[in-house]
């Protein structure tokens, strides 16, 4: 009988002791573990390779926005247009005419309108006195976005006869260098740079424009559409 009473007393004592226990303070957090390895890159989406296989145009703009915020923006326009007629060259007599554009993002969406367009005319293509005769250049819907959460959109057309007229006041310090065209691979390469005066662009400040063209262009064999 005594053993039973002792068991009851022991159980009651343990219950009282346990009920009076409090949780201890939470310990300090341990150190963060090492980051895991990066996952494998996914495959390009359908049609991606077709759009970027014709080369790209790198563009750098530097200047001051209308709110006096300075900027330098460099982007690569690497998406060829869906319509082949906007990525062509045409040989006519001894001259050659290049007509091409590149988009900043996928061009098969009406909201992806940021692009560059070039028209370049080269005279006497086969002769020793080959000359670059005219350059037309468009910047279309290109947004300059600043850290102060403002943006300014550039829409500009440039028409430049060559050799360049150094007396022009709207465009200064024009250079077109490193021109080459491989008629076996249809690879066109050249670099360009110039400054647009403030009264001739929407920033209202001098705008520095430079870039590198390295594209592959399709030959237009139908002169009636050239």
JSON list of C-alpha atoms in Angstrom, two decimals:
[
{"chain": "A", "resi": 1, "resn": "UNK", "atom": "CA", "xyz": [0.00, 0.00, 0.00]},
{"chain": "A", "resi": 2, "resn": "UNK", "atom": "CA", "xyz": [2.87, 2.33, 0.93]},
{"chain": "A", "resi": 3, "resn": "UNK", "atom": "CA", "xyz": [4.43, 1.80, -2.50]},
{"chain": "A", "resi": 4, "resn": "UNK", "atom": "CA", "xyz": [1.22, 3.01, -4.19]},
{"chain": "A", "resi": 5, "resn": "UNK", "atom": "CA", "xyz": [1.15, 6.16, -2.03]},
{"chain": "A", "resi": 6, "resn": "UNK", "atom": "CA", "xyz": [4.80, 6.85, -2.83]},
{"chain": "A", "resi": 7, "resn": "UNK", "atom": "CA", "xyz": [4.13, 6.52, -6.57]},
{"chain": "A", "resi": 8, "resn": "UNK", "atom": "CA", "xyz": [1.16, 8.91, -6.34]},
{"chain": "A", "resi": 9, "resn": "UNK", "atom": "CA", "xyz": [3.20, 11.45, -4.34]},
{"chain": "A", "resi": 10, "resn": "UNK", "atom": "CA", "xyz": [6.11, 11.19, -6.84]},
{"chain": "A", "resi": 11, "resn": "UNK", "atom": "CA", "xyz": [3.84, 11.72, -9.85]},
{"chain": "A", "resi": 12, "resn": "UNK", "atom": "CA", "xyz": [2.16, 14.75, -8.22]},
{"chain": "A", "resi": 13, "resn": "UNK", "atom": "CA", "xyz": [5.55, 16.25, -7.33]},
{"chain": "A", "resi": 14, "resn": "UNK", "atom": "CA", "xyz": [6.83, 15.86, -10.92]},
{"chain": "A", "resi": 15, "resn": "UNK", "atom": "CA", "xyz": [3.62, 17.42, -12.26]},
{"chain": "A", "resi": 16, "resn": "UNK", "atom": "CA", "xyz": [4.03, 20.45, -10.00]},
{"chain": "A", "resi": 17, "resn": "UNK", "atom": "CA", "xyz": [7.68, 20.87, -10.98]},
{"chain": "A", "resi": 18, "resn": "UNK", "atom": "CA", "xyz": [6.97, 20.59, -14.70]},
{"chain": "A", "resi": 19, "resn": "UNK", "atom": "CA", "xyz": [4.04, 23.02, -14.57]},
{"chain": "A", "resi": 20, "resn": "UNK", "atom": "CA", "xyz": [6.27, 25.65, -12.96]},
{"chain": "A", "resi": 21, "resn": "UNK", "atom": "CA", "xyz": [8.97, 25.39, -15.69]},
{"chain": "A", "resi": 22, "resn": "UNK", "atom": "CA", "xyz": [9.26, 28.36, -18.17]},
{"chain": "A", "resi": 23, "resn": "UNK", "atom": "CA", "xyz": [10.68, 28.38, -21.70]},
{"chain": "A", "resi": 24, "resn": "UNK", "atom": "CA", "xyz": [14.19, 29.66, -21.90]},
{"chain": "A", "resi": 25, "resn": "UNK", "atom": "CA", "xyz": [15.24, 32.63, -24.06]},
{"chain": "A", "resi": 26, "resn": "UNK", "atom": "CA", "xyz": [15.56, 32.02, -27.80]},
{"chain": "A", "resi": 27, "resn": "UNK", "atom": "CA", "xyz": [19.13, 31.56, -28.83]},
{"chain": "A", "resi": 28, "resn": "UNK", "atom": "CA", "xyz": [20.86, 33.74, -31.45]},
{"chain": "A", "resi": 29, "resn": "UNK", "atom": "CA", "xyz": [20.34, 32.77, -35.06]},
{"chain": "A", "resi": 30, "resn": "UNK", "atom": "CA", "xyz": [23.02, 30.69, -36.68]},
{"chain": "A", "resi": 31, "resn": "UNK", "atom": "CA", "xyz": [25.05, 31.92, -39.64]},
{"chain": "A", "resi": 32, "resn": "UNK", "atom": "CA", "xyz": [23.46, 31.79, -43.09]},
{"chain": "A", "resi": 33, "resn": "UNK", "atom": "CA", "xyz": [24.35, 28.77, -45.12]},
{"chain": "A", "resi": 34, "resn": "UNK", "atom": "CA", "xyz": [26.34, 28.97, -48.35]},
{"chain": "A", "resi": 35, "resn": "UNK", "atom": "CA", "xyz": [24.29, 29.81, -51.47]},
{"chain": "A", "resi": 36, "resn": "UNK", "atom": "CA", "xyz": [23.52, 26.84, -53.65]},
{"chain": "A", "resi": 37, "resn": "UNK", "atom": "CA", "xyz": [24.94, 26.51, -57.14]},
{"chain": "A", "resi": 38, "resn": "UNK", "atom": "CA", "xyz": [23.13, 28.26, -59.98]},
{"chain": "A", "resi": 39, "resn": "UNK", "atom": "CA", "xyz": [20.74, 26.19, -61.98]},
{"chain": "A", "resi": 40, "resn": "UNK", "atom": "CA", "xyz": [21.31, 25.33, -65.62]},
{"chain": "A", "resi": 41, "resn": "UNK", "atom": "CA", "xyz": [20.25, 28.03, -68.11]},
{"chain": "A", "resi": 42, "resn": "UNK", "atom": "CA", "xyz": [17.04, 27.24, -69.89]},
{"chain": "A", "resi": 43, "resn": "UNK", "atom": "CA", "xyz": [16.81, 26.80, -73.64]},
{"chain": "A", "resi": 44, "resn": "UNK", "atom": "CA", "xyz": [16.12, 29.77, -75.88]},
{"chain": "A", "resi": 45, "resn": "UNK", "atom": "CA", "xyz": [12.48, 30.25, -76.76]},
{"chain": "A", "resi": 46, "resn": "UNK", "atom": "CA", "xyz": [11.12, 29.24, -80.14]},
{"chain": "A", "resi": 47, "resn": "UNK", "atom": "CA", "xyz": [12.24, 31.67, -82.86]},
{"chain": "A", "resi": 48, "resn": "UNK", "atom": "CA", "xyz": [14.97, 33.33, -80.74]},
{"chain": "A", "resi": 49, "resn": "UNK", "atom": "CA", "xyz": [17.90, 31.98, -82.75]},
{"chain": "A", "resi": 50, "resn": "UNK", "atom": "CA", "xyz": [16.28, 33.04, -86.04]},
{"chain": "A", "resi": 51, "resn": "UNK", "atom": "CA", "xyz": [15.91, 36.63, -84.83]},
{"chain": "A", "resi": 52, "resn": "UNK", "atom": "CA", "xyz": [19.47, 37.12, -83.54]},
{"chain": "A", "resi": 53, "resn": "UNK", "atom": "CA", "xyz": [21.49, 35.22, -86.15]},
{"chain": "A", "resi": 54, "resn": "UNK", "atom": "CA", "xyz": [21.84, 38.28, -88.42]},
{"chain": "A", "resi": 55, "resn": "UNK", "atom": "CA", "xyz": [24.05, 40.31, -86.09]},
{"chain": "A", "resi": 56, "resn": "UNK", "atom": "CA", "xyz": [23.47, 43.42, -84.03]},
{"chain": "A", "resi": 57, "resn": "UNK", "atom": "CA", "xyz": [23.99, 47.16, -83.59]},
{"chain": "A", "resi": 58, "resn": "UNK", "atom": "CA", "xyz": [25.48, 48.61, -80.41]},
{"chain": "A", "resi": 59, "resn": "UNK", "atom": "CA", "xyz": [24.37, 52.15, -79.59]},
{"chain": "A", "resi": 60, "resn": "UNK", "atom": "CA", "xyz": [25.68, 54.58, -76.97]},
{"chain": "A", "resi": 61, "resn": "UNK", "atom": "CA", "xyz": [23.95, 57.87, -76.16]},
{"chain": "A", "resi": 62, "resn": "UNK", "atom": "CA", "xyz": [25.42, 60.40, -73.73]},
{"chain": "A", "resi": 63, "resn": "UNK", "atom": "CA", "xyz": [24.08, 63.79, -72.74]},
{"chain": "A", "resi": 64, "resn": "UNK", "atom": "CA", "xyz": [21.76, 65.62, -70.36]},
{"chain": "A", "resi": 65, "resn": "UNK", "atom": "CA", "xyz": [17.99, 65.15, -70.11]},
{"chain": "A", "resi": 66, "resn": "UNK", "atom": "CA", "xyz": [15.67, 68.19, -70.03]},
{"chain": "A", "resi": 67, "resn": "UNK", "atom": "CA", "xyz": [15.59, 67.91, -66.19]},
{"chain": "A", "resi": 68, "resn": "UNK", "atom": "CA", "xyz": [19.41, 68.42, -66.13]},
{"chain": "A", "resi": 69, "resn": "UNK", "atom": "CA", "xyz": [20.13, 64.78, -65.22]},
{"chain": "A", "resi": 70, "resn": "UNK", "atom": "CA", "xyz": [23.18, 63.50, -67.10]},
{"chain": "A", "resi": 71, "resn": "UNK", "atom": "CA", "xyz": [23.17, 60.05, -68.66]},
{"chain": "A", "resi": 72, "resn": "UNK", "atom": "CA", "xyz": [25.20, 57.54, -70.61]},
{"chain": "A", "resi": 73, "resn": "UNK", "atom": "CA", "xyz": [23.19, 54.68, -72.09]},
{"chain": "A", "resi": 74, "resn": "UNK", "atom": "CA", "xyz": [24.58, 51.72, -74.03]},
{"chain": "A", "resi": 75, "resn": "UNK", "atom": "CA", "xyz": [22.29, 49.08, -75.55]},
{"chain": "A", "resi": 76, "resn": "UNK", "atom": "CA", "xyz": [22.60, 46.27, -78.06]},
{"chain": "A", "resi": 77, "resn": "UNK", "atom": "CA", "xyz": [19.88, 46.09, -80.69]},
{"chain": "A", "resi": 78, "resn": "UNK", "atom": "CA", "xyz": [20.16, 42.46, -81.74]},
{"chain": "A", "resi": 79, "resn": "UNK", "atom": "CA", "xyz": [16.74, 41.41, -83.02]},
{"chain": "A", "resi": 80, "resn": "UNK", "atom": "CA", "xyz": [16.31, 41.40, -86.79]},
{"chain": "A", "resi": 81, "resn": "UNK", "atom": "CA", "xyz": [12.93, 42.45, -88.18]},
{"chain": "A", "resi": 82, "resn": "UNK", "atom": "CA", "xyz": [10.36, 39.80, -88.98]},
{"chain": "A", "resi": 83, "resn": "UNK", "atom": "CA", "xyz": [10.05, 41.21, -92.53]},
{"chain": "A", "resi": 84, "resn": "UNK", "atom": "CA", "xyz": [13.15, 40.33, -94.57]},
{"chain": "A", "resi": 85, "resn": "UNK", "atom": "CA", "xyz": [12.67, 43.46, -96.71]},
{"chain": "A", "resi": 86, "resn": "UNK", "atom": "CA", "xyz": [13.91, 45.51, -93.72]},
{"chain": "A", "resi": 87, "resn": "UNK", "atom": "CA", "xyz": [17.23, 43.67, -93.70]},
{"chain": "A", "resi": 88, "resn": "UNK", "atom": "CA", "xyz": [18.44, 43.92, -97.29]},
{"chain": "A", "resi": 89, "resn": "UNK", "atom": "CA", "xyz": [20.96, 45.31, -99.71]},
{"chain": "A", "resi": 90, "resn": "UNK", "atom": "CA", "xyz": [20.50, 46.01, -103.40]},
{"chain": "A", "resi": 91, "resn": "UNK", "atom": "CA", "xyz": [23.16, 46.18, -106.08]},
{"chain": "A", "resi": 92, "resn": "UNK", "atom": "CA", "xyz": [22.33, 48.61, -108.86]},
{"chain": "A", "resi": 93, "resn": "UNK", "atom": "CA", "xyz": [24.86, 49.40, -111.58]},
{"chain": "A", "resi": 94, "resn": "UNK", "atom": "CA", "xyz": [28.08, 49.92, -109.63]},
{"chain": "A", "resi": 95, "resn": "UNK", "atom": "CA", "xyz": [26.36, 51.11, -106.47]},
{"chain": "A", "resi": 96, "resn": "UNK", "atom": "CA", "xyz": [25.05, 49.25, -103.45]},
{"chain": "A", "resi": 97, "resn": "UNK", "atom": "CA", "xyz": [22.23, 50.29, -101.12]},
{"chain": "A", "resi": 98, "resn": "UNK", "atom": "CA", "xyz": [21.91, 48.93, -97.58]},
{"chain": "A", "resi": 99, "resn": "UNK", "atom": "CA", "xyz": [18.56, 49.09, -95.82]},
{"chain": "A", "resi": 100, "resn": "UNK", "atom": "CA", "xyz": [18.32, 47.46, -92.39]},
{"chain": "A", "resi": 101, "resn": "UNK", "atom": "CA", "xyz": [16.95, 47.80, -88.87]},
{"chain": "A", "resi": 102, "resn": "UNK", "atom": "CA", "xyz": [17.39, 46.08, -85.51]},
{"chain": "A", "resi": 103, "resn": "UNK", "atom": "CA", "xyz": [15.04, 45.99, -82.53]},
{"chain": "A", "resi": 104, "resn": "UNK", "atom": "CA", "xyz": [15.95, 46.29, -78.85]},
{"chain": "A", "resi": 105, "resn": "UNK", "atom": "CA", "xyz": [13.55, 43.43, -78.01]},
{"chain": "A", "resi": 106, "resn": "UNK", "atom": "CA", "xyz": [11.43, 40.86, -79.82]},
{"chain": "A", "resi": 107, "resn": "UNK", "atom": "CA", "xyz": [9.87, 42.67, -82.83]},
{"chain": "A", "resi": 108, "resn": "UNK", "atom": "CA", "xyz": [6.72, 40.53, -83.19]},
{"chain": "A", "resi": 109, "resn": "UNK", "atom": "CA", "xyz": [4.78, 42.63, -80.65]},
{"chain": "A", "resi": 110, "resn": "UNK", "atom": "CA", "xyz": [3.22, 46.02, -81.41]},
{"chain": "A", "resi": 111, "resn": "UNK", "atom": "CA", "xyz": [4.43, 47.33, -78.05]},
{"chain": "A", "resi": 112, "resn": "UNK", "atom": "CA", "xyz": [8.11, 46.58, -78.77]},
{"chain": "A", "resi": 113, "resn": "UNK", "atom": "CA", "xyz": [8.83, 49.54, -81.01]},
{"chain": "A", "resi": 114, "resn": "UNK", "atom": "CA", "xyz": [12.31, 50.58, -79.86]},
{"chain": "A", "resi": 115, "resn": "UNK", "atom": "CA", "xyz": [14.55, 50.15, -82.90]},
{"chain": "A", "resi": 116, "resn": "UNK", "atom": "CA", "xyz": [17.36, 51.54, -85.04]},
{"chain": "A", "resi": 117, "resn": "UNK", "atom": "CA", "xyz": [17.07, 51.95, -88.80]},
{"chain": "A", "resi": 118, "resn": "UNK", "atom": "CA", "xyz": [19.91, 52.55, -91.26]},
{"chain": "A", "resi": 119, "resn": "UNK", "atom": "CA", "xyz": [20.13, 53.42, -94.93]},
{"chain": "A", "resi": 120, "resn": "UNK", "atom": "CA", "xyz": [23.65, 53.49, -96.34]},
{"chain": "A", "resi": 121, "resn": "UNK", "atom": "CA", "xyz": [24.59, 54.17, -99.98]},
{"chain": "A", "resi": 122, "resn": "UNK", "atom": "CA", "xyz": [28.00, 53.19, -101.35]},
{"chain": "A", "resi": 123, "resn": "UNK", "atom": "CA", "xyz": [29.06, 54.33, -104.82]},
{"chain": "A", "resi": 124, "resn": "UNK", "atom": "CA", "xyz": [31.40, 52.54, -107.23]},
{"chain": "A", "resi": 125, "resn": "UNK", "atom": "CA", "xyz": [31.33, 49.39, -105.14]},
{"chain": "A", "resi": 126, "resn": "UNK", "atom": "CA", "xyz": [33.64, 47.45, -107.47]},
{"chain": "A", "resi": 127, "resn": "UNK", "atom": "CA", "xyz": [36.09, 50.26, -108.25]},
{"chain": "A", "resi": 128, "resn": "UNK", "atom": "CA", "xyz": [39.19, 51.60, -106.61]},
{"chain": "A", "resi": 129, "resn": "UNK", "atom": "CA", "xyz": [37.48, 54.91, -105.77]},
{"chain": "A", "resi": 130, "resn": "UNK", "atom": "CA", "xyz": [34.66, 53.36, -103.73]},
{"chain": "A", "resi": 131, "resn": "UNK", "atom": "CA", "xyz": [32.94, 56.08, -101.69]},
{"chain": "A", "resi": 132, "resn": "UNK", "atom": "CA", "xyz": [30.35, 56.20, -98.93]},
{"chain": "A", "resi": 133, "resn": "UNK", "atom": "CA", "xyz": [27.76, 58.61, -100.30]},
{"chain": "A", "resi": 134, "resn": "UNK", "atom": "CA", "xyz": [24.88, 58.90, -97.86]},
{"chain": "A", "resi": 135, "resn": "UNK", "atom": "CA", "xyz": [23.85, 57.74, -94.40]},
{"chain": "A", "resi": 136, "resn": "UNK", "atom": "CA", "xyz": [20.30, 57.83, -93.07]},
{"chain": "A", "resi": 137, "resn": "UNK", "atom": "CA", "xyz": [19.83, 56.86, -89.44]},
{"chain": "A", "resi": 138, "resn": "UNK", "atom": "CA", "xyz": [16.72, 56.66, -87.24]},
{"chain": "A", "resi": 139, "resn": "UNK", "atom": "CA", "xyz": [16.41, 56.17, -83.49]},
{"chain": "A", "resi": 140, "resn": "UNK", "atom": "CA", "xyz": [12.84, 55.14, -82.77]},
{"chain": "A", "resi": 141, "resn": "UNK", "atom": "CA", "xyz": [11.14, 55.12, -79.32]},
{"chain": "A", "resi": 142, "resn": "UNK", "atom": "CA", "xyz": [14.30, 54.68, -77.26]},
{"chain": "A", "resi": 143, "resn": "UNK", "atom": "CA", "xyz": [13.74, 55.54, -73.57]},
{"chain": "A", "resi": 144, "resn": "UNK", "atom": "CA", "xyz": [16.42, 57.05, -71.33]},
{"chain": "A", "resi": 145, "resn": "UNK", "atom": "CA", "xyz": [15.49, 55.99, -67.77]},
{"chain": "A", "resi": 146, "resn": "UNK", "atom": "CA", "xyz": [17.18, 57.68, -64.79]},
{"chain": "A", "resi": 147, "resn": "UNK", "atom": "CA", "xyz": [17.58, 56.77, -61.12]},
{"chain": "A", "resi": 148, "resn": "UNK", "atom": "CA", "xyz": [15.16, 59.55, -60.16]},
{"chain": "A", "resi": 149, "resn": "UNK", "atom": "CA", "xyz": [12.38, 57.48, -61.78]},
{"chain": "A", "resi": 150, "resn": "UNK", "atom": "CA", "xyz": [11.96, 59.71, -64.83]},
{"chain": "A", "resi": 151, "resn": "UNK", "atom": "CA", "xyz": [12.44, 58.86, -68.49]},
{"chain": "A", "resi": 152, "resn": "UNK", "atom": "CA", "xyz": [12.94, 60.71, -71.73]},
{"chain": "A", "resi": 153, "resn": "UNK", "atom": "CA", "xyz": [12.15, 59.15, -75.11]},
{"chain": "A", "resi": 154, "resn": "UNK", "atom": "CA", "xyz": [14.43, 59.68, -78.08]},
{"chain": "A", "resi": 155, "resn": "UNK", "atom": "CA", "xyz": [12.89, 59.80, -81.55]},
{"chain": "A", "resi": 156, "resn": "UNK", "atom": "CA", "xyz": [15.33, 61.21, -84.07]},
{"chain": "A", "resi": 157, "resn": "UNK", "atom": "CA", "xyz": [16.13, 61.04, -87.77]},
{"chain": "A", "resi": 158, "resn": "UNK", "atom": "CA", "xyz": [19.58, 61.90, -89.14]},
{"chain": "A", "resi": 159, "resn": "UNK", "atom": "CA", "xyz": [20.39, 62.50, -92.81]},
{"chain": "A", "resi": 160, "resn": "UNK", "atom": "CA", "xyz": [24.08, 62.83, -93.57]},
{"chain": "A", "resi": 161, "resn": "UNK", "atom": "CA", "xyz": [25.62, 63.28, -97.00]},
{"chain": "A", "resi": 162, "resn": "UNK", "atom": "CA", "xyz": [29.19, 62.08, -97.39]},
{"chain": "A", "resi": 163, "resn": "UNK", "atom": "CA", "xyz": [31.85, 63.30, -97.37]},
{"chain": "A", "resi": 164, "resn": "UNK", "atom": "CA", "xyz": [30.61, 65.14, -94.31]},
{"chain": "A", "resi": 165, "resn": "UNK", "atom": "CA", "xyz": [30.13, 68.89, -94.48]},
{"chain": "A", "resi": 166, "resn": "UNK", "atom": "CA", "xyz": [32.08, 70.26, -91.51]},
{"chain": "A", "resi": 167, "resn": "UNK", "atom": "CA", "xyz": [30.21, 73.54, -91.80]},
{"chain": "A", "resi": 168, "resn": "UNK", "atom": "CA", "xyz": [27.01, 71.93, -90.57]},
{"chain": "A", "resi": 169, "resn": "UNK", "atom": "CA", "xyz": [25.85, 73.29, -87.22]},
{"chain": "A", "resi": 170, "resn": "UNK", "atom": "CA", "xyz": [23.18, 70.69, -86.38]},
{"chain": "A", "resi": 171, "resn": "UNK", "atom": "CA", "xyz": [25.64, 67.75, -86.41]},
{"chain": "A", "resi": 172, "resn": "UNK", "atom": "CA", "xyz": [29.30, 68.03, -85.41]},
{"chain": "A", "resi": 173, "resn": "UNK", "atom": "CA", "xyz": [32.37, 65.80, -85.31]},
{"chain": "A", "resi": 174, "resn": "UNK", "atom": "CA", "xyz": [30.88, 63.13, -87.58]},
{"chain": "A", "resi": 175, "resn": "UNK", "atom": "CA", "xyz": [32.98, 60.01, -88.16]},
{"chain": "A", "resi": 176, "resn": "UNK", "atom": "CA", "xyz": [32.21, 56.79, -90.01]},
{"chain": "A", "resi": 177, "resn": "UNK", "atom": "CA", "xyz": [35.09, 54.33, -89.72]},
{"chain": "A", "resi": 178, "resn": "UNK", "atom": "CA", "xyz": [36.05, 50.66, -90.06]},
{"chain": "A", "resi": 179, "resn": "UNK", "atom": "CA", "xyz": [33.69, 50.16, -93.00]},
{"chain": "A", "resi": 180, "resn": "UNK", "atom": "CA", "xyz": [33.82, 46.76, -94.68]},
{"chain": "A", "resi": 181, "resn": "UNK", "atom": "CA", "xyz": [31.42, 44.56, -96.60]},
{"chain": "A", "resi": 182, "resn": "UNK", "atom": "CA", "xyz": [32.06, 40.90, -97.40]},
{"chain": "A", "resi": 183, "resn": "UNK", "atom": "CA", "xyz": [29.99, 39.97, -100.45]},
{"chain": "A", "resi": 184, "resn": "UNK", "atom": "CA", "xyz": [30.51, 36.27, -99.74]},
{"chain": "A", "resi": 185, "resn": "UNK", "atom": "CA", "xyz": [29.03, 36.30, -96.24]},
{"chain": "A", "resi": 186, "resn": "UNK", "atom": "CA", "xyz": [26.97, 39.54, -96.62]},
{"chain": "A", "resi": 187, "resn": "UNK", "atom": "CA", "xyz": [28.58, 40.81, -93.42]},
{"chain": "A", "resi": 188, "resn": "UNK", "atom": "CA", "xyz": [28.48, 44.61, -93.11]},
{"chain": "A", "resi": 189, "resn": "UNK", "atom": "CA", "xyz": [30.65, 46.32, -90.48]},
{"chain": "A", "resi": 190, "resn": "UNK", "atom": "CA", "xyz": [31.21, 49.97, -89.61]},
{"chain": "A", "resi": 191, "resn": "UNK", "atom": "CA", "xyz": [31.47, 52.32, -86.63]},
{"chain": "A", "resi": 192, "resn": "UNK", "atom": "CA", "xyz": [29.98, 55.81, -86.32]},
{"chain": "A", "resi": 193, "resn": "UNK", "atom": "CA", "xyz": [30.02, 58.76, -83.95]},
{"chain": "A", "resi": 194, "resn": "UNK", "atom": "CA", "xyz": [28.77, 62.35, -83.95]},
{"chain": "A", "resi": 195, "resn": "UNK", "atom": "CA", "xyz": [27.30, 65.07, -81.74]},
{"chain": "A", "resi": 196, "resn": "UNK", "atom": "CA", "xyz": [23.83, 66.53, -82.24]},
{"chain": "A", "resi": 197, "resn": "UNK", "atom": "CA", "xyz": [23.48, 70.15, -81.14]},
{"chain": "A", "resi": 198, "resn": "UNK", "atom": "CA", "xyz": [21.00, 70.90, -78.36]},
{"chain": "A", "resi": 199, "resn": "UNK", "atom": "CA", "xyz": [18.61, 72.87, -80.57]},
{"chain": "A", "resi": 200, "resn": "UNK", "atom": "CA", "xyz": [18.30, 69.87, -82.91]},
{"chain": "A", "resi": 201, "resn": "UNK", "atom": "CA", "xyz": [17.29, 67.13, -80.45]},
{"chain": "A", "resi": 202, "resn": "UNK", "atom": "CA", "xyz": [14.57, 66.72, -77.85]},
{"chain": "A", "resi": 203, "resn": "UNK", "atom": "CA", "xyz": [16.88, 66.80, -74.80]},
{"chain": "A", "resi": 204, "resn": "UNK", "atom": "CA", "xyz": [17.68, 70.47, -75.59]},
{"chain": "A", "resi": 205, "resn": "UNK", "atom": "CA", "xyz": [21.33, 69.72, -74.81]},
{"chain": "A", "resi": 206, "resn": "UNK", "atom": "CA", "xyz": [24.18, 68.42, -76.95]},
{"chain": "A", "resi": 207, "resn": "UNK", "atom": "CA", "xyz": [23.71, 64.68, -77.54]},
{"chain": "A", "resi": 208, "resn": "UNK", "atom": "CA", "xyz": [26.63, 62.34, -78.24]},
{"chain": "A", "resi": 209, "resn": "UNK", "atom": "CA", "xyz": [25.72, 59.42, -80.51]},
{"chain": "A", "resi": 210, "resn": "UNK", "atom": "CA", "xyz": [28.04, 56.51, -81.28]},
{"chain": "A", "resi": 211, "resn": "UNK", "atom": "CA", "xyz": [27.79, 52.87, -82.19]},
{"chain": "A", "resi": 212, "resn": "UNK", "atom": "CA", "xyz": [29.08, 49.76, -83.88]},
{"chain": "A", "resi": 213, "resn": "UNK", "atom": "CA", "xyz": [27.31, 47.93, -86.69]},
{"chain": "A", "resi": 214, "resn": "UNK", "atom": "CA", "xyz": [28.05, 44.24, -87.30]},
{"chain": "A", "resi": 215, "resn": "UNK", "atom": "CA", "xyz": [25.19, 42.71, -89.28]},
{"chain": "A", "resi": 216, "resn": "UNK", "atom": "CA", "xyz": [24.46, 40.11, -91.93]},
{"chain": "A", "resi": 217, "resn": "UNK", "atom": "CA", "xyz": [22.11, 41.36, -94.64]},
{"chain": "A", "resi": 218, "resn": "UNK", "atom": "CA", "xyz": [20.08, 39.58, -97.29]},
{"chain": "A", "resi": 219, "resn": "UNK", "atom": "CA", "xyz": [20.47, 40.51, -100.96]},
{"chain": "A", "resi": 220, "resn": "UNK", "atom": "CA", "xyz": [17.41, 41.93, -102.67]},
{"chain": "A", "resi": 221, "resn": "UNK", "atom": "CA", "xyz": [17.44, 40.32, -106.14]},
{"chain": "A", "resi": 222, "resn": "UNK", "atom": "CA", "xyz": [14.29, 42.11, -107.30]},
{"chain": "A", "resi": 223, "resn": "UNK", "atom": "CA", "xyz": [15.36, 45.62, -108.44]},
{"chain": "A", "resi": 224, "resn": "UNK", "atom": "CA", "xyz": [11.73, 46.72, -108.80]},
{"chain": "A", "resi": 225, "resn": "UNK", "atom": "CA", "xyz": [11.37, 46.51, -105.01]},
{"chain": "A", "resi": 226, "resn": "UNK", "atom": "CA", "xyz": [14.70, 48.17, -104.27]}
]
